[in-house]
Coordinates of C-alpha atoms in Angstrom, one line a residue:
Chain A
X1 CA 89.2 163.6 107.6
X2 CA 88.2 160.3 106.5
X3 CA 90.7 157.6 106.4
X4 CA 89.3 154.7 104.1
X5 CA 88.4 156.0 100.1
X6 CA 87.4 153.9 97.0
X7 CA 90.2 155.4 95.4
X8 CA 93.1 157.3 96.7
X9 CA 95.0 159.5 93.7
X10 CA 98.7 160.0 94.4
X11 CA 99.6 163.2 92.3
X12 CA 97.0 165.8 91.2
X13 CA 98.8 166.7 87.8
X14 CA 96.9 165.5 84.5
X15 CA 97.2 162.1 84.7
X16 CA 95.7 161.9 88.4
X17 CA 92.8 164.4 87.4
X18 CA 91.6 162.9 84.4
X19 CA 91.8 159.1 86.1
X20 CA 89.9 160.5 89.3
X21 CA 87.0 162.2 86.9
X22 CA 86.7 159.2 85.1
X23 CA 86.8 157.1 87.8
X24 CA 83.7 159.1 89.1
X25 CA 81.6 159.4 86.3
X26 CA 81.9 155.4 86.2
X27 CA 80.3 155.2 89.7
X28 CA 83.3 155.2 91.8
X29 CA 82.5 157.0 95.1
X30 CA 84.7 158.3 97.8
X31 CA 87.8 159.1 96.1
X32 CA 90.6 161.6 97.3
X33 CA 93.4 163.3 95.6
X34 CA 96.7 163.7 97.3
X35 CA 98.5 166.5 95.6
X36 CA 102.1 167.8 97.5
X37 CA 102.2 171.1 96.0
X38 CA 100.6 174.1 96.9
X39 CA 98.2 173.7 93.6
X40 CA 96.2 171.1 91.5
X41 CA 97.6 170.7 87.7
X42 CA 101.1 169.3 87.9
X43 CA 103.7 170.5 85.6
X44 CA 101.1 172.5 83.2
X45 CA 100.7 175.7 85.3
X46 CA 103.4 176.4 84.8
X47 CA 103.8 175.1 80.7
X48 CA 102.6 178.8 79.8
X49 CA 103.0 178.1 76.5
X50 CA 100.6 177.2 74.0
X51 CA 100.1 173.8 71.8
X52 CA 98.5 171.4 74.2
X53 CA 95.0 170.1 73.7
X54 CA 94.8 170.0 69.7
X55 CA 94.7 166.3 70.6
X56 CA 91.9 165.5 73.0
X57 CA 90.0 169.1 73.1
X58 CA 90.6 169.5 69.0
X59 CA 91.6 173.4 70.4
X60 CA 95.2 175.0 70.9
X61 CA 95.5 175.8 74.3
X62 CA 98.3 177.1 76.9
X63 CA 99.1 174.4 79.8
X64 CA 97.6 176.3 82.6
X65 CA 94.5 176.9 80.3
X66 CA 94.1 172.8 79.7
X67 CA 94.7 172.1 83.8
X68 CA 91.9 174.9 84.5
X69 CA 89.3 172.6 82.4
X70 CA 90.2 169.4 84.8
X71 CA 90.6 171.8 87.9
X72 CA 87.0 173.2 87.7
X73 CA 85.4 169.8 86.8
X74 CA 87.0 168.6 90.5
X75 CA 85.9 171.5 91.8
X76 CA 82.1 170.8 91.0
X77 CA 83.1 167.1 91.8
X78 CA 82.7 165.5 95.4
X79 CA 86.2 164.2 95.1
X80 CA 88.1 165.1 98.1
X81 CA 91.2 167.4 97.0
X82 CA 94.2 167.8 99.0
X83 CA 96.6 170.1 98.6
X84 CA 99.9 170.1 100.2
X85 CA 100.1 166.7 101.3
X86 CA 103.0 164.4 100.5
X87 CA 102.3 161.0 100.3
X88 CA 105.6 159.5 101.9
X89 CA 104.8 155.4 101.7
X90 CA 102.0 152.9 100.4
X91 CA 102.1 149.5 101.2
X92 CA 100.5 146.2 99.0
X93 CA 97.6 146.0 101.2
X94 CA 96.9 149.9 99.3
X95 CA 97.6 151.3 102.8
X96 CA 99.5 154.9 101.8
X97 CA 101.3 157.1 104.6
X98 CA 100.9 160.7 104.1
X99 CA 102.2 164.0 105.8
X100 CA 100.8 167.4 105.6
X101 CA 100.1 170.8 107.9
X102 CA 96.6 170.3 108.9
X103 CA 96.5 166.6 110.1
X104 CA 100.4 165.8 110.9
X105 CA 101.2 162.2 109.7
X106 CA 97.9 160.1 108.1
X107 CA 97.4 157.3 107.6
X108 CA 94.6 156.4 105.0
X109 CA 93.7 152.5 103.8
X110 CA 92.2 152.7 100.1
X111 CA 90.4 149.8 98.0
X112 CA 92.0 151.0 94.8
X113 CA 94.8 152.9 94.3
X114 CA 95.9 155.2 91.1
X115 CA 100.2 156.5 90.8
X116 CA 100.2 159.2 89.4
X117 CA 103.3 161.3 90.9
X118 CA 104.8 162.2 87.2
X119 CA 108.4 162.6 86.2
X120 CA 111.6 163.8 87.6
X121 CA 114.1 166.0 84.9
X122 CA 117.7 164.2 85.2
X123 CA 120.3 166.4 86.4
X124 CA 124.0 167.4 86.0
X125 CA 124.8 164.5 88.3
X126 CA 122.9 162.4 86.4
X127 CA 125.3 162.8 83.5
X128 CA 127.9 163.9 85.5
X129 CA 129.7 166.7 83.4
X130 CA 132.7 167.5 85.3
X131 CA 133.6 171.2 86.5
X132 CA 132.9 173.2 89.6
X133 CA 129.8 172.9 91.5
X134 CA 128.6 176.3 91.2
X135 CA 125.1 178.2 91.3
X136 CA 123.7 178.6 87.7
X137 CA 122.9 175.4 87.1
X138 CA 119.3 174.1 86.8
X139 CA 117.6 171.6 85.1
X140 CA 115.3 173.6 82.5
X141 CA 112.1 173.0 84.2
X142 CA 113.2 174.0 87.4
X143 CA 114.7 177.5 85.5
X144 CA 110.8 177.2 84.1
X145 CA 109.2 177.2 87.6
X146 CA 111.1 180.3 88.8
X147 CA 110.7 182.3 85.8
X148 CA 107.1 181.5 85.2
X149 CA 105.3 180.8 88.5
X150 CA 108.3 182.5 91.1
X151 CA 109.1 186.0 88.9
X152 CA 112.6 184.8 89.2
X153 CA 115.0 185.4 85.9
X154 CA 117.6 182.4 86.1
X155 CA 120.6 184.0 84.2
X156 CA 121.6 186.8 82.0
X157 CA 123.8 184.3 79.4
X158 CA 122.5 180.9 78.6
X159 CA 123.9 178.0 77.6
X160 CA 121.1 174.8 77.2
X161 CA 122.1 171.2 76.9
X162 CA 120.0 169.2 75.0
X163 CA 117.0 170.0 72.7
X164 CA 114.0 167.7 74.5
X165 CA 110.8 170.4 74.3
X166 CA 111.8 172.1 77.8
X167 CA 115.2 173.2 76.6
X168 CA 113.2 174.3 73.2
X169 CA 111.1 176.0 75.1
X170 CA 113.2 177.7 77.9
X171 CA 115.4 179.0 75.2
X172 CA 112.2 181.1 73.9
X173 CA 110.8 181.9 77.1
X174 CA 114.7 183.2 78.6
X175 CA 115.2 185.4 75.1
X176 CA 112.0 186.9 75.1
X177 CA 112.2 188.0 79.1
X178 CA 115.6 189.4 77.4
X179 CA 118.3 186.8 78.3
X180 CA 120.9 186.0 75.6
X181 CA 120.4 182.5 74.5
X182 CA 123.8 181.3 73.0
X183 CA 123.3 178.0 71.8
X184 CA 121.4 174.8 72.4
X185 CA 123.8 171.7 72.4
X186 CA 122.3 168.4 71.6
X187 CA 124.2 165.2 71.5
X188 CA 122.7 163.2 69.3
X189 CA 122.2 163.8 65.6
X190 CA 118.5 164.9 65.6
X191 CA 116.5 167.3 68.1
X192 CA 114.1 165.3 70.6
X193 CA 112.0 167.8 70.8
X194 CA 108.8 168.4 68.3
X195 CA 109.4 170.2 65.2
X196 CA 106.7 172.7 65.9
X197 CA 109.4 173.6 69.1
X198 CA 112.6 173.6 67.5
X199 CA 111.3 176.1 64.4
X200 CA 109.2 178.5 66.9
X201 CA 111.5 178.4 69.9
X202 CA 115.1 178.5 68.0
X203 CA 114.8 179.1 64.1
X204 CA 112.7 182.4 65.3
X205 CA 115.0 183.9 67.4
X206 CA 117.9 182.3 65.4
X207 CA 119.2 180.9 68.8
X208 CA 121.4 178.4 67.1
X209 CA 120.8 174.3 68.1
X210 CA 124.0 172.4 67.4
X211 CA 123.6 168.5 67.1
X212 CA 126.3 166.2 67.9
X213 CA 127.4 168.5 70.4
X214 CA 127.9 168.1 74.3
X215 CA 129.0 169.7 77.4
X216 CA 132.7 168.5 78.8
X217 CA 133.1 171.4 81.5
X218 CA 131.6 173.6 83.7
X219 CA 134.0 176.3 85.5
X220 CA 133.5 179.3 87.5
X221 CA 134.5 180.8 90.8
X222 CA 131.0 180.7 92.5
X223 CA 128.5 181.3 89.3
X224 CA 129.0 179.5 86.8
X225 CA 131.4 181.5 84.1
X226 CA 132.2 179.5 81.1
X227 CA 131.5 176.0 79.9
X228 CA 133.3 173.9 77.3
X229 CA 131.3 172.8 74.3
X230 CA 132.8 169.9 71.9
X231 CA 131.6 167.9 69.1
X232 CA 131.0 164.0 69.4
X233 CA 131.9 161.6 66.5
X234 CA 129.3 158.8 65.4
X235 CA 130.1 156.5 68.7
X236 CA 129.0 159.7 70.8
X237 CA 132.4 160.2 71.8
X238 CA 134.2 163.9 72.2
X239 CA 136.7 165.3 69.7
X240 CA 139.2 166.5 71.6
X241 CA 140.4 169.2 69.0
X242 CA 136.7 170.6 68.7
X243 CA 136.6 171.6 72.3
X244 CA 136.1 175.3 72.7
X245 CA 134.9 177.7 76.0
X246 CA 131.7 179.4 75.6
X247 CA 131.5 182.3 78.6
X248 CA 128.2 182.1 80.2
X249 CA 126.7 182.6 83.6
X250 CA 123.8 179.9 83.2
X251 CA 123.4 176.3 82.1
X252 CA 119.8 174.6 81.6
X253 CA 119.9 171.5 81.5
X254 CA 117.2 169.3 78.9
X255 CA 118.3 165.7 78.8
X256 CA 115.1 163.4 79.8
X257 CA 113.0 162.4 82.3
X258 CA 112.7 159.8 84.4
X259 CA 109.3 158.7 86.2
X260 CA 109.4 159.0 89.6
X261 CA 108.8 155.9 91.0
X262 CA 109.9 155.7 94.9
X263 CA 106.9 154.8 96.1
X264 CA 106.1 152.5 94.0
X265 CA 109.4 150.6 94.3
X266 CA 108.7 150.7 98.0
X267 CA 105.2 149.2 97.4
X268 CA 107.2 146.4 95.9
X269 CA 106.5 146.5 92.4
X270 CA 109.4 146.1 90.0
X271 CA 110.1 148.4 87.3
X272 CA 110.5 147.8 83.5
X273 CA 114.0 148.7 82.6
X274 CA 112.7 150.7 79.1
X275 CA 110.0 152.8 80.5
X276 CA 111.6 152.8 83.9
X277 CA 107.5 152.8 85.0
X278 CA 106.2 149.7 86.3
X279 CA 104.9 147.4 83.8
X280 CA 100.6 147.5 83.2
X281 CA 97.9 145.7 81.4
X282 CA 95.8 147.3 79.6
X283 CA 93.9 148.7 82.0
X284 CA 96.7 150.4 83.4
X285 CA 96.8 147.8 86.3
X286 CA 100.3 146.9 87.7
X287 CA 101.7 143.4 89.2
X288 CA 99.3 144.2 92.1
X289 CA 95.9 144.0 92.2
X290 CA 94.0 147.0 92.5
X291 CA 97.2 149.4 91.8
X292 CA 97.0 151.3 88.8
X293 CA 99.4 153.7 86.9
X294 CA 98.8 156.3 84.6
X295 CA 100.7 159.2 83.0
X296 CA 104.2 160.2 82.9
X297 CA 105.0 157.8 85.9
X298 CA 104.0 155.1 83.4
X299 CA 106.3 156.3 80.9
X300 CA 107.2 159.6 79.8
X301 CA 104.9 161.4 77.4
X302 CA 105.3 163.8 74.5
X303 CA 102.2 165.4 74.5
X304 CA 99.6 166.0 77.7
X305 CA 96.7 164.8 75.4
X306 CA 97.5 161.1 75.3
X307 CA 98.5 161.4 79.4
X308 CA 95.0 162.3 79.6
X309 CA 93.7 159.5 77.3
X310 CA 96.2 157.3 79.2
X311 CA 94.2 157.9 82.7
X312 CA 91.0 157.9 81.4
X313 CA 91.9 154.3 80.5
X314 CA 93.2 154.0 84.2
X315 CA 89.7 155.5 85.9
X316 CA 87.9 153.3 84.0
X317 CA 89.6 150.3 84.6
X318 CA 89.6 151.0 88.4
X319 CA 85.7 151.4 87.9
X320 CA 85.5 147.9 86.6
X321 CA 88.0 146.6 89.1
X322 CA 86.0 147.8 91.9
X323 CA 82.8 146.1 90.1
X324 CA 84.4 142.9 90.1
X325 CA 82.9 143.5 86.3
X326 CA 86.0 142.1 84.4
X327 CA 87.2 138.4 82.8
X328 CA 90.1 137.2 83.2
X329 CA 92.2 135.5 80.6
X330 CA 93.4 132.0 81.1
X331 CA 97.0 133.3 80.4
X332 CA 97.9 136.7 79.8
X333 CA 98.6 137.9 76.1
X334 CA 102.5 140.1 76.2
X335 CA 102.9 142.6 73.4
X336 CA 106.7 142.4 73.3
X337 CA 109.1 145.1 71.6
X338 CA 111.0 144.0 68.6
X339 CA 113.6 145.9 66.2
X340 CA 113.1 149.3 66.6
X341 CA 110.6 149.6 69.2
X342 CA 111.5 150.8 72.6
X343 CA 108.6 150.0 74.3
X344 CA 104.9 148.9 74.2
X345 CA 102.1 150.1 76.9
X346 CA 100.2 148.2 78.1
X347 CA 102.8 145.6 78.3
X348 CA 100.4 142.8 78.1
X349 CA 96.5 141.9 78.1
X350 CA 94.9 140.4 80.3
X351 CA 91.2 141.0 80.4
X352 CA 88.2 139.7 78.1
X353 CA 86.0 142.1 76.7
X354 CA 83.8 141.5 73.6
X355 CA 82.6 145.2 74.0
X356 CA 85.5 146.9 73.3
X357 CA 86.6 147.1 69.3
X358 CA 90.4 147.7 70.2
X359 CA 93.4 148.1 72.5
X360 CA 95.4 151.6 71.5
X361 CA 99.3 150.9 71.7
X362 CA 101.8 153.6 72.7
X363 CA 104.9 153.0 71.7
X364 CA 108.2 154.6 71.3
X365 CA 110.9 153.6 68.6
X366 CA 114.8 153.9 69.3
X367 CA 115.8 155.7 66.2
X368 CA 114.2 157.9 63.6
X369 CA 113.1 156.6 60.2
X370 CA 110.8 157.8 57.5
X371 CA 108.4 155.7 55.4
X372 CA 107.5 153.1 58.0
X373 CA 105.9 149.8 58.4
X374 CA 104.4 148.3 62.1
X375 CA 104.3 144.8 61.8
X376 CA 102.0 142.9 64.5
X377 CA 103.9 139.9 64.7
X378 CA 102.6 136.5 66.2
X379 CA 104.4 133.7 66.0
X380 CA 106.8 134.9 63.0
X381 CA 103.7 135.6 60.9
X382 CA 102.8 139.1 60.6
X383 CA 99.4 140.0 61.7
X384 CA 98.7 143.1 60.5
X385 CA 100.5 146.2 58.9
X386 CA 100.2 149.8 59.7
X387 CA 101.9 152.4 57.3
X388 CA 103.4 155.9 58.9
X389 CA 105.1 158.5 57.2
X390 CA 107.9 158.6 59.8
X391 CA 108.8 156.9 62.8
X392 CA 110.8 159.5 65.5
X393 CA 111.9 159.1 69.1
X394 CA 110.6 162.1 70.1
X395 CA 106.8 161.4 68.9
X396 CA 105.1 158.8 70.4
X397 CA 103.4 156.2 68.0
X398 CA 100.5 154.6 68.9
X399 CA 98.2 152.0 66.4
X400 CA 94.9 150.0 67.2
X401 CA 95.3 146.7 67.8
X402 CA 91.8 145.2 67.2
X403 CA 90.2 143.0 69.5
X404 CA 89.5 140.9 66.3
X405 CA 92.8 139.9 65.6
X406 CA 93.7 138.0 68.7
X407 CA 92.4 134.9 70.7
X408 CA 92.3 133.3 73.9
X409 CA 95.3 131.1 72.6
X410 CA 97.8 133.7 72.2
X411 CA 100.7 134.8 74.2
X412 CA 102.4 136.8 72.6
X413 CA 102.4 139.4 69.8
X414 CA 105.7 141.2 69.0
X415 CA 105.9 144.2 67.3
X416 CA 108.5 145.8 65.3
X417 CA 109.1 148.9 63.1
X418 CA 110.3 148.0 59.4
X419 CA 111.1 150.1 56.2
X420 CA 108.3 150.1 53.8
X421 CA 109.2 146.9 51.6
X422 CA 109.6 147.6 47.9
X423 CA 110.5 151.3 47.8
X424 CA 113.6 153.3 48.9
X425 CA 116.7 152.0 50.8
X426 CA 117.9 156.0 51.3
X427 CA 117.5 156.1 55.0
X428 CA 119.6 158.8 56.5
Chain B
X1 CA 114.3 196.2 42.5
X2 CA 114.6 193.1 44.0
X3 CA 115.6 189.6 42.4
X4 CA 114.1 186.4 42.3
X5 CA 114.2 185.3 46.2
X6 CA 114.4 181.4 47.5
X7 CA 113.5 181.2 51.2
X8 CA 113.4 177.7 52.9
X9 CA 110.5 177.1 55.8
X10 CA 110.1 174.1 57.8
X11 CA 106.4 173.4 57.8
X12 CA 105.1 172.7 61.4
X13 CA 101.8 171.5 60.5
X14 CA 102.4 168.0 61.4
X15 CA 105.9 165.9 62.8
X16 CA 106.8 165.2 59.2
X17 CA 108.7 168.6 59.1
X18 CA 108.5 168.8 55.4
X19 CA 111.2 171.7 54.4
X20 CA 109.3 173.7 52.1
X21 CA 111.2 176.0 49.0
X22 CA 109.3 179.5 48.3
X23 CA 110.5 181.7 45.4
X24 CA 109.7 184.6 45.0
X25 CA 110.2 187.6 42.7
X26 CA 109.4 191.2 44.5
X27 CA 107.7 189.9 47.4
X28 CA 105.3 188.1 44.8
X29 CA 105.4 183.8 44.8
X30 CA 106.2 182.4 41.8
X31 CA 106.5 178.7 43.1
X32 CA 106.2 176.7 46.4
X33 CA 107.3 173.1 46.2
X34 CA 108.7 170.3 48.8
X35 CA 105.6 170.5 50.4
X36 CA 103.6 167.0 50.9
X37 CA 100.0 168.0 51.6
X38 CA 97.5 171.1 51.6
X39 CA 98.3 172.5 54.9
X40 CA 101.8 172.3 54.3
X41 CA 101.1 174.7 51.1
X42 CA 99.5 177.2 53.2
X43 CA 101.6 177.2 55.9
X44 CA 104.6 178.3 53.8
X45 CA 102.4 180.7 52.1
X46 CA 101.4 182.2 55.1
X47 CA 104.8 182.1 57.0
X48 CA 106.1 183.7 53.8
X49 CA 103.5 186.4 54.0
X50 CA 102.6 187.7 57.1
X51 CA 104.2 185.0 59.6
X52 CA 102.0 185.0 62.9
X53 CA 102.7 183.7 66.8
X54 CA 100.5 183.0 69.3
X55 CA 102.7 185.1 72.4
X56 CA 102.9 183.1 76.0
X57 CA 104.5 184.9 78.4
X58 CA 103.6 186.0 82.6
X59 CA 102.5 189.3 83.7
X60 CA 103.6 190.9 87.5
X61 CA 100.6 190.4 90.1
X62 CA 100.0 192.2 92.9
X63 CA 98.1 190.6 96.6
X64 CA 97.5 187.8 95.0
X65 CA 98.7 184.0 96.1
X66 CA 101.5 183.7 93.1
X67 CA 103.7 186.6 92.4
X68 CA 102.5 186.0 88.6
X69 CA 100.2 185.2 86.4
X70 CA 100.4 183.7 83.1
X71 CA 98.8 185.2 80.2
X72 CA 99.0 185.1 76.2
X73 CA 97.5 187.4 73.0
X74 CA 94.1 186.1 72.2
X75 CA 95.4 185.7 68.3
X76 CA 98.5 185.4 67.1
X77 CA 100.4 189.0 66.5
X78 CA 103.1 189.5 63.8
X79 CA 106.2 187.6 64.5
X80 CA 108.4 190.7 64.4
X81 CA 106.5 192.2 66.9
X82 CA 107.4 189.7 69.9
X83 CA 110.1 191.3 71.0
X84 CA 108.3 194.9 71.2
X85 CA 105.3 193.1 73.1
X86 CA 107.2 191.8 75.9
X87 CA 109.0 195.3 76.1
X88 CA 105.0 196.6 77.0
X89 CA 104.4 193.4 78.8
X90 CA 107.4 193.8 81.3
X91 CA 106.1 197.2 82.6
X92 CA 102.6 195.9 83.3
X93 CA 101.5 194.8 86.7
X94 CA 97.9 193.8 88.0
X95 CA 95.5 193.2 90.7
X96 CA 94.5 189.9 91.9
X97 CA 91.6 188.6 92.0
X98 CA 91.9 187.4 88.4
X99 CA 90.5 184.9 86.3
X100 CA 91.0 183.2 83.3
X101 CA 90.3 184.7 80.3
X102 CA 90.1 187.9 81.8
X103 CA 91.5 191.1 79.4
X104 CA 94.7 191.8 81.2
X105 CA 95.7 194.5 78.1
X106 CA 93.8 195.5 75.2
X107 CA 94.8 196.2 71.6
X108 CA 99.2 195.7 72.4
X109 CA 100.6 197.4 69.7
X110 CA 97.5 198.8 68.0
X111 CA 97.7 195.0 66.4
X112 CA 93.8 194.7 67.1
X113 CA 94.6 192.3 70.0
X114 CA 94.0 191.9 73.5
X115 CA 96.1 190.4 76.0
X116 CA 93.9 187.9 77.9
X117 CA 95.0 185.8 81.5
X118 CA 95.4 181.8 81.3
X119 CA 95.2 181.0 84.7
X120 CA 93.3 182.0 87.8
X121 CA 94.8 183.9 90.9
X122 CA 93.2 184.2 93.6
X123 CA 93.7 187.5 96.3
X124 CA 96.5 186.3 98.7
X125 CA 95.1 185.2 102.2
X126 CA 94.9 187.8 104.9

């Protein structure tokens, strides 16, 4: 095996296919994929569900369906794949330990680097509900690897906390393989997952979703046994005298994901407290040169689509960084997040290019509204105006920010989410 | 005889989630409203009609690398009929090698549509 690459792709899930393919059809050469399960397309193998790729392929397909279009393209590629191998450490000098049967410990040296290792799901102990420790617990997409990829049924009687698009879609998946689903419990006051999710995966079935609701308790002798459900007020706090025991011998858990991000805290790189990825330019470039990001390690994404236009954005901009084919600006322009934005990728811009028409902004706001305007703000003038029907935390929104619009001068743009002026003031 | 009916669907043609009102007299609409755009309109028309779902779900394997593969109807079957599908589904069990898109179960039903893989597996080594 060889031990220096072009580029060296941590993670072989969607974000690290597309950015490799990309990469490669821009001229970069030598490139590997390190991938530490047994198989290439991340989290989608085992998505068995439809809806993915109405986006980017403009065609309804399942998850393992869109992976098999990237898998065969790396197939036919010369890109190295490795299965099985866990990268364990990279260092600033793009230097990356990894571990696998074949070879033992490797050590590989790289001249570009791409993260794309994903997200983790938080667990019980990340919200620490109190109760027992007892089997019957798992976070949903754990629950969705046994029962789709292992043949294993979770539980008989579920209980599922929190209504992100797994839990949504675990409650489906668990009735229809003949579990009883009793209830989806979601604390805050809307679903998080798509709408699409919550009418096919609940309102079919009628498994009921109760908002403003959380878990206090989980007992049981060994398995879990029963769990304690209560409503929280408007400060997210529980009302005692709502608590009630719901038996059940299963609990999924659905409430968020967190990008997993250990090695690249160990390569030194610090991590933006919102997106709790490292922060990127617009080519997907973080604090050190030559280390790119891409995907749900970047930030966490609602729909595999934009992951894939996300990396594509990554591939190419490695291309150009190995090129040496890029301008830099005098000072770097920061698109900042103001009231009700969560978070803006890229986080700033730092390259010239007169070829390209426009930057694509992913964003995600903090709380739901309907009739929207984005304001582009630059120095308290507003730049330009966007208008969107609706504005939810569970959908990311993304707008164009033209390369028109802004100079060498600026530094910043700010960007904030305001009710459409002139016209209703009945926001839920 | 039936009465005039008012059924509520939440349209899932786009995030907006428009809540959509159908009423109808004898299985006949007499009037949709709530609805913001064209497809929203024939979404409730259809879900009032003949609602339709695409069904995901795995079926057993045997010799091949993953215990299962996963596998969906090539159209969407009546909604009513889910349940009945995955009771066909369940006892079904098939031979690796197998590749996507492959006809894992014709015509489930008699609805007219075939049961087709969405993933590769491969025959298990050795």
């Amino acid at each position: 095996m060889k031990s220096k690459y072009q580029l060296a792709v941590i993670g072989g899930g969607p974000a690290g296919m597309a950015a490799a393919l990309s990469a490669r059809k821009k001229g970069v050469e030598d490139i590997i994929i390190l991938e530490r399960d047994k198989y290439f397309g991340g989290i989608l193998p085992q998505c068995i569900h439809n809806g993915f790729g109405l986006e980017y392929f403009n065609q309804e397909l399942t998850g393992p369906e869109y992976a098999t279009k990237f898998i065969d393209q790396l197939i036919e590629s010369d890109i190295e794949l490795r299965d099985e191998t866990m990268v364990i450490d990279i260092n600033s000098e793009k230097e990356i330990t990894a571990l696998n049967k074949e070879y033992g410990v490797m050590k590989i040296s790289s001249e570009a680097v791409l993260l794309a290792m994903g997200c983790r799901e938080r667990t019980r102990e990340n919200i620490k509900i109190p109760g027992d420790r007892l089997a019957g617990i798992f976070t949903a997409g754990t629950a969705q690897r046994y029962t789709n990829i292992e043949g294993f049924m979770p539980g008989k009687d579920v209980v599922i906390l929190g209504s992100g698009d797994i839990g949504l879609i675990m409650a489906r998946r668990m009735k229809l393989e003949g579990a009883n689903v009793k209830g989806v419990f979601e604390l805050m006051p809307y679903s998080n997952g798509l709408i699409r999710n919550k009418v096919q995966c609940l309102d079919d079935f009628d498994i009921p979703l109760k908002l403003n609701h959380t878990i206090t308790r989980i007992e049981g002798e060994d398995r879990v046994e029963r769990v304690k459900v209560a409503e929280v007020d408007n400060n997210l706090k529980v009302i005692p005298e709502s608590e009630k025991w719901i038996s059940c011998d299963t609990v999924l858990l659905s409430v968020g994901l967190i990008p997993e991000n250990e090695l690249t805290k160990g390569i030194g790189i610090d991590l933006d407290f919102n997106t709790g990825g490292p922060k990127v330019n617009e080519l997907r470039e973080t604090a050190v040169s030559g280390i790119f990001a891409a995907g749900n390690v970047l930030h966490v994404h609602d729909l595999v689509d934009w992951v894939t236009e996300e990396a594509e954005i990554a591939g190419r901009g490695i291309a150009e960084y190995l090129n040496g084919n890029r301008a830099k600006r005098k000072k770097s322009l920061q698109l900042e997040a103001g009231d009700n934005i969560n978070y803006v990728i890229p986080n700033k811009i730092d390259f010239v290019d007169t070829s390209r028409k426009f930057i694509k902004l992913f964003m995600r706001v903090n709380h739901p509204m309907e009739d929207v305007e984005v304001h582009l703000n630059y120095n308290n003038k507003v730049l330009l105006k966007y208008n969107k029907d609706f504005a939810l935390p569970g959908e990311m929104l993304t707008v164009n920010l033209p390369e028109k619009i802004f100079n060498k001068k600026m530094k910043k743009i700010k960007i904030s989410v305001k009710k459409k002026e002139g016209e209703g003031i009945n926001e839920k | 005889m039936r009465n005039n009916n008012i059924e509520e669907v939440i349209c899932v043609a786009c995030p907006k989630g428009c809540r959509i009102t159908i009423e109808s007299k004898d299985d006949n609409i007499i009037d949709i409203s709530g609805y913001s755009c064209e497809k929203g309109k024939n979404y409730a028309k259809e879900e009032f009609e003949n609602p339709t779902r695409i069904l995901p779900t795995t079926v057993r394997v045997s010799g091949g690398e993953f215990p299962l593969v996963s596998v969906k109807t090539e159209k969407a079957i009546p909604k009513e009929r889910l349940l009945d599908a995955m009771d066909v589904i369940a006892k079904l069990e098939i031979k690796a090698p197998i590749n996507n898109g492959d006809i894992v179960y014709e015509n489930i039903l008699n609805t007219g549509v075939n049961l087709i893989a969405t993933r590769r597996v491969a025959k298990k080594d050795g």
